[in-house]
PDB file of C-alpha atoms in Angstrom:
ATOM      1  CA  UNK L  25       0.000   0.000   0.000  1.00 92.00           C
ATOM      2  CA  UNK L  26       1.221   3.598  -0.567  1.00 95.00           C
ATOM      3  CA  UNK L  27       2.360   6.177   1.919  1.00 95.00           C
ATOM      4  CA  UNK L  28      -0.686   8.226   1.600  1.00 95.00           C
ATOM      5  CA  UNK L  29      -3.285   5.147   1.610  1.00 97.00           C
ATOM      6  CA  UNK L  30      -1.806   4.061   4.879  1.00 97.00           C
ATOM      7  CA  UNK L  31      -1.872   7.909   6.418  1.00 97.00           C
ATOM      8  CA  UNK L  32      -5.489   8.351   5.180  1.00 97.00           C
ATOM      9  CA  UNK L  33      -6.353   4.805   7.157  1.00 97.00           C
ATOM     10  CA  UNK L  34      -4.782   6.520  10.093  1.00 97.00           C
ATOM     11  CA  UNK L  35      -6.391   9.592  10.092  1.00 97.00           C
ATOM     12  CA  UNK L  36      -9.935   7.801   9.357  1.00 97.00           C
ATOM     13  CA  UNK L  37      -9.529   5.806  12.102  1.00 97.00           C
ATOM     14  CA  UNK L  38      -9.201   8.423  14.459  1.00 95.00           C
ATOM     15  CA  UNK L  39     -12.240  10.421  12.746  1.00 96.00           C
ATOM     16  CA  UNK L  40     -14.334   7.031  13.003  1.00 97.00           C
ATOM     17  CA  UNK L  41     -13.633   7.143  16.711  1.00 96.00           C
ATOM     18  CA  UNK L  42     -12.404   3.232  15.551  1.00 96.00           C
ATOM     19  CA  UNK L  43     -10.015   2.152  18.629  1.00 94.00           C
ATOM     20  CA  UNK L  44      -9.668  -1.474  17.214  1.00 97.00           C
ATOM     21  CA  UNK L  45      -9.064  -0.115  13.569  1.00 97.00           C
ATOM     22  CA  UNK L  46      -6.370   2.201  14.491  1.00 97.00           C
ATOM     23  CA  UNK L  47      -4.199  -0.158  16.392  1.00 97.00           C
ATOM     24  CA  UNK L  48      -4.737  -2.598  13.671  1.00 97.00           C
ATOM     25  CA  UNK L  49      -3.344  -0.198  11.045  1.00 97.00           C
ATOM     26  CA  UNK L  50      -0.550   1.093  12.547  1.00 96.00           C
ATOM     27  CA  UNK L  51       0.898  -2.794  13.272  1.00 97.00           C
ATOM     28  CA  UNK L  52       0.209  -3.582   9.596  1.00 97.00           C
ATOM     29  CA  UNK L  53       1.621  -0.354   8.697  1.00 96.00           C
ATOM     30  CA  UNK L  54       4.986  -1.041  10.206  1.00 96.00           C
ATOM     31  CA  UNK L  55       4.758  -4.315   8.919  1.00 96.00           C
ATOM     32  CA  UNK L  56       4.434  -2.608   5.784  1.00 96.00           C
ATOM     33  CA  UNK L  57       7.508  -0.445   5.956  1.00 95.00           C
ATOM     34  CA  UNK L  58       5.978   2.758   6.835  1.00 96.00           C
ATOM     35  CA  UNK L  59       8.061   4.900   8.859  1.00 92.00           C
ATOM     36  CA  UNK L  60       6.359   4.763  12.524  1.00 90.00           C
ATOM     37  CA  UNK L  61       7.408   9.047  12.564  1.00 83.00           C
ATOM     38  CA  UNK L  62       5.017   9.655   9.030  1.00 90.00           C
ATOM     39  CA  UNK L  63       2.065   7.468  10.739  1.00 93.00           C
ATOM     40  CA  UNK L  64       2.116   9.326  13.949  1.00 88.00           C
ATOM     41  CA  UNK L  65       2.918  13.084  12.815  1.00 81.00           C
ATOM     42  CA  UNK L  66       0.850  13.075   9.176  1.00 91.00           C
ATOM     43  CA  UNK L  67      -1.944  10.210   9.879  1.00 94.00           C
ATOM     44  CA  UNK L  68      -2.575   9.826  13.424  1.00 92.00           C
ATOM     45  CA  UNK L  69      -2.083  13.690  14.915  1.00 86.00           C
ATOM     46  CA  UNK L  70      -3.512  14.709  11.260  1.00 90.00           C
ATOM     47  CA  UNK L  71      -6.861  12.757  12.754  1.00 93.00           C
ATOM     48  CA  UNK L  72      -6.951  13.801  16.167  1.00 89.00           C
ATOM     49  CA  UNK L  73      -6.651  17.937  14.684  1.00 86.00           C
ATOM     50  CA  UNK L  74      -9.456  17.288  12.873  1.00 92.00           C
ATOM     51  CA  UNK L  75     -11.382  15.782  15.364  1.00 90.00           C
ATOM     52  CA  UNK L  76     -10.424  18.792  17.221  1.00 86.00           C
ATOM     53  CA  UNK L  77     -11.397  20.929  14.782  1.00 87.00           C
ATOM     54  CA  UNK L  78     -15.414  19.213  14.747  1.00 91.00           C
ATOM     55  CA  UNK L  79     -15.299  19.664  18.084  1.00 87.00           C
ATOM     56  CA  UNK L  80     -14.857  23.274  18.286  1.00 82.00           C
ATOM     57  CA  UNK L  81     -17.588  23.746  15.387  1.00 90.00           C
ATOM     58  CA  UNK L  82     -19.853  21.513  17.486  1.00 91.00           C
ATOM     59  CA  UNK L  83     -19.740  18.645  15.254  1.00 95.00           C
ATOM     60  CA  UNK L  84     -18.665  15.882  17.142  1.00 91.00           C
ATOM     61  CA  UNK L  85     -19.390  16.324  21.378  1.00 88.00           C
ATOM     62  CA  UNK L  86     -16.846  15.381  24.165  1.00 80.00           C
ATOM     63  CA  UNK L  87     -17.548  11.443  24.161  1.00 88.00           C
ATOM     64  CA  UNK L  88     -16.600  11.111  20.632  1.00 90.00           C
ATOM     65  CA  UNK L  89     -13.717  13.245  21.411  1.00 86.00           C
ATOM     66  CA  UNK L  90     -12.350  11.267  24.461  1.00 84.00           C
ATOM     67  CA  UNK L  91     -12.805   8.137  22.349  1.00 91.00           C
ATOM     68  CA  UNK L  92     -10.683   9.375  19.318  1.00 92.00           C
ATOM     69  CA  UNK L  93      -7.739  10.415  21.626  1.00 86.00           C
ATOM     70  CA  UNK L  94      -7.772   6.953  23.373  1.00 88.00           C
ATOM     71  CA  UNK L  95      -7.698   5.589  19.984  1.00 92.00           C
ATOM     72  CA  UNK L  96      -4.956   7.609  19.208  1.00 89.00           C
ATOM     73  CA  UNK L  97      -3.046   6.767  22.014  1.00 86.00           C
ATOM     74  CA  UNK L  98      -3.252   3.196  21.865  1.00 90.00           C
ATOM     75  CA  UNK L  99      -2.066   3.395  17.875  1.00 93.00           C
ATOM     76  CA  UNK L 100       0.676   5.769  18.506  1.00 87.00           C
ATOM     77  CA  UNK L 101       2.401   3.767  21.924  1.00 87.00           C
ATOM     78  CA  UNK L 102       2.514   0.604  18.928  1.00 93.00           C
ATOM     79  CA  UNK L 103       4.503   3.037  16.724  1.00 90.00           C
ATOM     80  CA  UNK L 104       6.727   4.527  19.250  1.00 83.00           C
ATOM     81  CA  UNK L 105       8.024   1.455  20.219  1.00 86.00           C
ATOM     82  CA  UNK L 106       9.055   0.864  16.686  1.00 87.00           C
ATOM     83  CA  UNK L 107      10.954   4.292  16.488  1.00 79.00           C
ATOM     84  CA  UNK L 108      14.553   4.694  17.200  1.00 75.00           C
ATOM     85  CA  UNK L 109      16.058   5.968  20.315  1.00 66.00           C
ATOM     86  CA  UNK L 110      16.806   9.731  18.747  1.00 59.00           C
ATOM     87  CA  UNK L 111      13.247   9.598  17.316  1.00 57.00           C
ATOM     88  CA  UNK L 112      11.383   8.572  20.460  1.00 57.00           C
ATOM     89  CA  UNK L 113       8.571  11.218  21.423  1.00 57.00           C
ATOM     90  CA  UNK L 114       9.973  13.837  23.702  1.00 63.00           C
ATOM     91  CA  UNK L 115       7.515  15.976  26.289  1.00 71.00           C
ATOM     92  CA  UNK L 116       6.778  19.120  24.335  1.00 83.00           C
ATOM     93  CA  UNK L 117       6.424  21.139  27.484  1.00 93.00           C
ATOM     94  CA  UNK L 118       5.329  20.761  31.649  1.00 96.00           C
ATOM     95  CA  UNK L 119       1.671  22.227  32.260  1.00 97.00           C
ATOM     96  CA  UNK L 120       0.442  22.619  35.330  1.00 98.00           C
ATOM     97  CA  UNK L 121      -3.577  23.422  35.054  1.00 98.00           C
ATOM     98  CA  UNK L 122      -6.386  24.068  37.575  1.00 97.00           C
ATOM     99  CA  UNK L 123      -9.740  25.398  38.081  1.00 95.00           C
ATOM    100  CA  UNK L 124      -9.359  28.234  40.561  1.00 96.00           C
ATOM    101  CA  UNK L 125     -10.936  28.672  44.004  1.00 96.00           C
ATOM    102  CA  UNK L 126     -14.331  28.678  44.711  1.00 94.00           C
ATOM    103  CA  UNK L 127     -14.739  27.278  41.031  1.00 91.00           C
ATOM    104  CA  UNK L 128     -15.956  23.387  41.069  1.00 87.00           C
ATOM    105  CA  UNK L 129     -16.919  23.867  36.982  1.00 81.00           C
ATOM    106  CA  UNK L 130     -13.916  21.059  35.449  1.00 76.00           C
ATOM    107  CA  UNK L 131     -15.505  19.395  32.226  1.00 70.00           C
ATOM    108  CA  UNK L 132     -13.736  22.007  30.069  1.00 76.00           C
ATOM    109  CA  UNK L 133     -10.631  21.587  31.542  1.00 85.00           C
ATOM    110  CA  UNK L 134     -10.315  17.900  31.427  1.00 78.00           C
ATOM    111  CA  UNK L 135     -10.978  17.910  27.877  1.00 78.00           C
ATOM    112  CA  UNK L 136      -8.015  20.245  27.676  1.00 85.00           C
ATOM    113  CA  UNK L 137      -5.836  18.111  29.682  1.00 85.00           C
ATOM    114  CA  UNK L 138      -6.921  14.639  27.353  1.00 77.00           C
ATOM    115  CA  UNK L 139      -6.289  16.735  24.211  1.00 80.00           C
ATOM    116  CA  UNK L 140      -3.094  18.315  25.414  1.00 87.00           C
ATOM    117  CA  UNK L 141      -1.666  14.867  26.672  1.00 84.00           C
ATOM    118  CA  UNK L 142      -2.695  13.584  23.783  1.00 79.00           C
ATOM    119  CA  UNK L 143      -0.206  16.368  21.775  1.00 81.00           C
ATOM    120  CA  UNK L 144       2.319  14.865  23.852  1.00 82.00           C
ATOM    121  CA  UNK L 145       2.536  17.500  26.966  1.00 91.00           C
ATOM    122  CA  UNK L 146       3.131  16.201  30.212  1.00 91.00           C
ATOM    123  CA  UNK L 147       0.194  17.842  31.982  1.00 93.00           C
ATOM    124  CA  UNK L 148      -0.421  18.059  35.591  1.00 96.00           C
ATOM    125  CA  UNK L 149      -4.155  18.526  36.771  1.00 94.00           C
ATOM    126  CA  UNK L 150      -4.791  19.722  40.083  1.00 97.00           C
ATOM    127  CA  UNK L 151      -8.361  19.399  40.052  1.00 93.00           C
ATOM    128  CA  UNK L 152     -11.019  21.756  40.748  1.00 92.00           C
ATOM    129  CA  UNK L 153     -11.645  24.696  43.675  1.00 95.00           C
ATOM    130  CA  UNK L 154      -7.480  24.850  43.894  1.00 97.00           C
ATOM    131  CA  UNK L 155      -6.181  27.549  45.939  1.00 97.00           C
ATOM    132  CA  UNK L 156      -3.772  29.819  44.333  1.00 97.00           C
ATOM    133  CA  UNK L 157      -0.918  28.940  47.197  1.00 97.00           C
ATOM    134  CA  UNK L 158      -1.108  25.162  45.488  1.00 98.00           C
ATOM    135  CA  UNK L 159      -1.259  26.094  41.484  1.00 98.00           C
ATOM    136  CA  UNK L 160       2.611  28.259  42.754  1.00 98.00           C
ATOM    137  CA  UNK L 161       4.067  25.527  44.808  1.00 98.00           C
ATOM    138  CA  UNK L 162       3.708  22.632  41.887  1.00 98.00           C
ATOM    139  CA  UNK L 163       4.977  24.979  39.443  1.00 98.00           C
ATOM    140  CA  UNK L 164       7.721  25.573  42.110  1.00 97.00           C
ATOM    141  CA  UNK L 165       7.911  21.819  42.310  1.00 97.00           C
ATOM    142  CA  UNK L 166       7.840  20.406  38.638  1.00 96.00           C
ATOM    143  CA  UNK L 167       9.414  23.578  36.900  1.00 96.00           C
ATOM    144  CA  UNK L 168       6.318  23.646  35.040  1.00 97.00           C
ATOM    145  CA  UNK L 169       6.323  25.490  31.542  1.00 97.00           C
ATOM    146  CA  UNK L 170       2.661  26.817  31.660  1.00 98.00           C
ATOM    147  CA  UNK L 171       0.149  27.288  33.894  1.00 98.00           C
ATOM    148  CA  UNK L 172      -3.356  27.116  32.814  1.00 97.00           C
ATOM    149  CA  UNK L 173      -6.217  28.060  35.065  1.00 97.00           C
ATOM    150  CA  UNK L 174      -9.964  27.458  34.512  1.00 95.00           C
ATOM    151  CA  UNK L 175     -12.932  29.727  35.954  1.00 94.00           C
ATOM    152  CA  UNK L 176     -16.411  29.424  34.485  1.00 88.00           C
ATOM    153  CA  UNK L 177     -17.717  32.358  36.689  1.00 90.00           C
ATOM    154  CA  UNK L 178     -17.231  36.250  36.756  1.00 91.00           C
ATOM    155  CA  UNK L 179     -17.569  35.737  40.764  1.00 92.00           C
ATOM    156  CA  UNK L 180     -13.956  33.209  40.870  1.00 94.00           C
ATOM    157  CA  UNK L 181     -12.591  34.717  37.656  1.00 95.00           C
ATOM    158  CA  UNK L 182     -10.507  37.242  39.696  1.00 96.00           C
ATOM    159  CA  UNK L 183      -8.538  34.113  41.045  1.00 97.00           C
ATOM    160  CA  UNK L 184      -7.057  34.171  37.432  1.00 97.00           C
ATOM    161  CA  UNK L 185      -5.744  37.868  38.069  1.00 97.00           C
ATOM    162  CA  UNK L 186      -4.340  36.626  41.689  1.00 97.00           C
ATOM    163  CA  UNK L 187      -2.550  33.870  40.235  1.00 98.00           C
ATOM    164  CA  UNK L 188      -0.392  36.319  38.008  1.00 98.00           C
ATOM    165  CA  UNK L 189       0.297  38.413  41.184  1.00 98.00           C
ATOM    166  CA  UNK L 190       1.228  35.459  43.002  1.00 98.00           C
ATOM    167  CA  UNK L 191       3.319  34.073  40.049  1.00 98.00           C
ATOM    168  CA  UNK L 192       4.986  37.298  40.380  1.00 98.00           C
ATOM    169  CA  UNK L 193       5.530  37.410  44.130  1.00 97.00           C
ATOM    170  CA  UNK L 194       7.432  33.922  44.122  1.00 97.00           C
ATOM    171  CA  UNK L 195       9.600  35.295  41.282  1.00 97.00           C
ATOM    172  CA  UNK L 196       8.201  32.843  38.458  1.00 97.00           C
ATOM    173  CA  UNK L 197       6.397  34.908  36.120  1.00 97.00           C
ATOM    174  CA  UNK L 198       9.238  35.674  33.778  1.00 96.00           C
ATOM    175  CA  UNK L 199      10.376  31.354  33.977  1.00 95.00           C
ATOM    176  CA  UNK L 200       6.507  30.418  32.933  1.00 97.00           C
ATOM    177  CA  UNK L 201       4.084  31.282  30.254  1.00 97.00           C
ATOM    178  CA  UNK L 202       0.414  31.440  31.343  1.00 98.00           C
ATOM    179  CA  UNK L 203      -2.921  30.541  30.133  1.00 97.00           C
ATOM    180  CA  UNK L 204      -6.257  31.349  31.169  1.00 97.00           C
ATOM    181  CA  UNK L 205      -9.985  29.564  30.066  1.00 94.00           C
ATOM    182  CA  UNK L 206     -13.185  29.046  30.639  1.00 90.00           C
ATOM    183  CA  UNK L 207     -16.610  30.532  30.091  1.00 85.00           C
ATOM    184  CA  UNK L 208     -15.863  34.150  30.906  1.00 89.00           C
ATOM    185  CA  UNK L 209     -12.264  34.119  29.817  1.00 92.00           C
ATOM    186  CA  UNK L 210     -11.707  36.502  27.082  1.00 95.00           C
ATOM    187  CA  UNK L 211      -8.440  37.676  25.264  1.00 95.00           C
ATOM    188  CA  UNK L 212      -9.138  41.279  26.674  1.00 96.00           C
ATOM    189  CA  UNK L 213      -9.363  39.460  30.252  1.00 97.00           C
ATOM    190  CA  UNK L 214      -5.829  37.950  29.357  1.00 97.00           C
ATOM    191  CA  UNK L 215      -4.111  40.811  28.840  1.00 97.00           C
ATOM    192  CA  UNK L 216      -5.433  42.852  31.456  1.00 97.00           C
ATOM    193  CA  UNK L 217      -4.569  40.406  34.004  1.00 97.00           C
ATOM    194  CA  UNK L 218      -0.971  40.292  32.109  1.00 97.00           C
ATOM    195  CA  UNK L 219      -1.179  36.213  31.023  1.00 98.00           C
ATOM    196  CA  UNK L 220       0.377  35.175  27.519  1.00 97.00           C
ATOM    197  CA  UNK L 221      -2.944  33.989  26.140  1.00 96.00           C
ATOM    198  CA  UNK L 222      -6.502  32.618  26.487  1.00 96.00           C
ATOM    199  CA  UNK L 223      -7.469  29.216  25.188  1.00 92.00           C
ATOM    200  CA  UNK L 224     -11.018  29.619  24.013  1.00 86.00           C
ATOM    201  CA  UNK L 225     -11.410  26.104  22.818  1.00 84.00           C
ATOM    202  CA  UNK L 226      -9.042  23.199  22.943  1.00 81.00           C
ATOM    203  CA  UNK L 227      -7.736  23.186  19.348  1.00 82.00           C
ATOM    204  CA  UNK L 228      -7.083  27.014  19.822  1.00 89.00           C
ATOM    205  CA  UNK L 229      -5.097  25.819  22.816  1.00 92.00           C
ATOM    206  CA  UNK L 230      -3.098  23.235  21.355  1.00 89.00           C
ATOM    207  CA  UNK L 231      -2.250  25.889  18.097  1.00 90.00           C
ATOM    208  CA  UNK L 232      -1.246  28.795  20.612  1.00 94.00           C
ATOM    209  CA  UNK L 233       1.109  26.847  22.372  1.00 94.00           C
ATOM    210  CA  UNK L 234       2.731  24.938  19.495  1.00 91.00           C
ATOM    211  CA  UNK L 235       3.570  28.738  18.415  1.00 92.00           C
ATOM    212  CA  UNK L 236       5.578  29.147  21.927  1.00 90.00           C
ATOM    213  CA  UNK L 237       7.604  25.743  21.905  1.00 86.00           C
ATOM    214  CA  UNK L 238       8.475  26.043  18.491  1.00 77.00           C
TER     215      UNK L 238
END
């Protein structure tokens, strides 16, 4: 089979939300002689993008979502193992992420976290209702790259803006880029609280931080 037959399978597997097809193809891909690297970057993360992508335009909803990434996942741990040393999936980046105090509002967030796992960031989730005092210390802790925080509510939104001064105060701000989302977040909220950016849905996420670590 050809190069772009076998990337096609891979990225219709992942649209299909097909866990059993997608681990199929990528063993008889490699048994094929595909290169393990082509199946995962231009099939299998070509698939899970445009899942993404339906999601945001409310085409597909979150279950179909989740199941597509745990398809991915399973096809792409088949095809790492196949990949030399120097070629073996690195962590793009250490996110720590949270839904602020007072906030118990998480579905949005954990779809973040699958999709950005999935994109292969090592992502920490605190949880909901997190003090600020605990999203500083783990970024303390893990030398975290980013950290995200979630508040659906105008009332626990200002926990965003406390972060950043807290951030400040423990003298990581300028080590750590920061995100904010959720249903009030807007990109005029961002930058009046002073974060990098505001992920207003998760593809948007994943493209605005691909821009930072590359």
């Amino acid at each position: 089979m050809e190069k772009n037959e076998w990337l096609e399978k891979a990225i219709q597997s992942i649209l299909d939300m097909d866990d059993d097809a997608a681990k199929e193809i990528a063993q008889k891909a490699l048994e094929d002689g595909m290169d393990p690297l082509d199946m995962i970057n231009e099939g299998f993360s070509e698939g899970i993008r445009k899942m993404g992508d339906l999601f945001d335009r409310g085409e597909v909803f979150l279950p179909g979502l989740l199941i597509s990434s745990e398809a991915m996942t399973a096809a792409v741990s088949i095809l790492e193992k196949a990949l030399p040393v120097k070629d073996q999936k690195k962590k793009l980046g250490v996110i720590v992420i949270g839904t602020v105090e007072g906030d118990i509002h998480d579905i949005g967030k954990g779809i973040i976290v699958t999709m950005l796992r999935v994109h292969g960031y090592e992502v920490h989730d605190l949880g909901r209702d997190i003090p600020i005092k605990e999203f500083v210390e783990k970024a303390w802790e893990l030398k975290a790259d980013v950290v995200g925080s979630s508040a659906m509510m105008t009332t626990t939104q200002i926990g965003q803006r406390k972060l950043e001064e807290a951030l400040k105060e423990a003298g990581l701000r300028d080590k750590i880029k920061t995100m904010v989302g959720g249903a009030v977040a807007t990109e005029h909220w961002a930058k009046k609280i002073g974060a990098d950016f505001v992920g207003e849905t998760p593809q948007d996420t994943i493209n605005k931080l691909e821009k930072i670590f590359k």
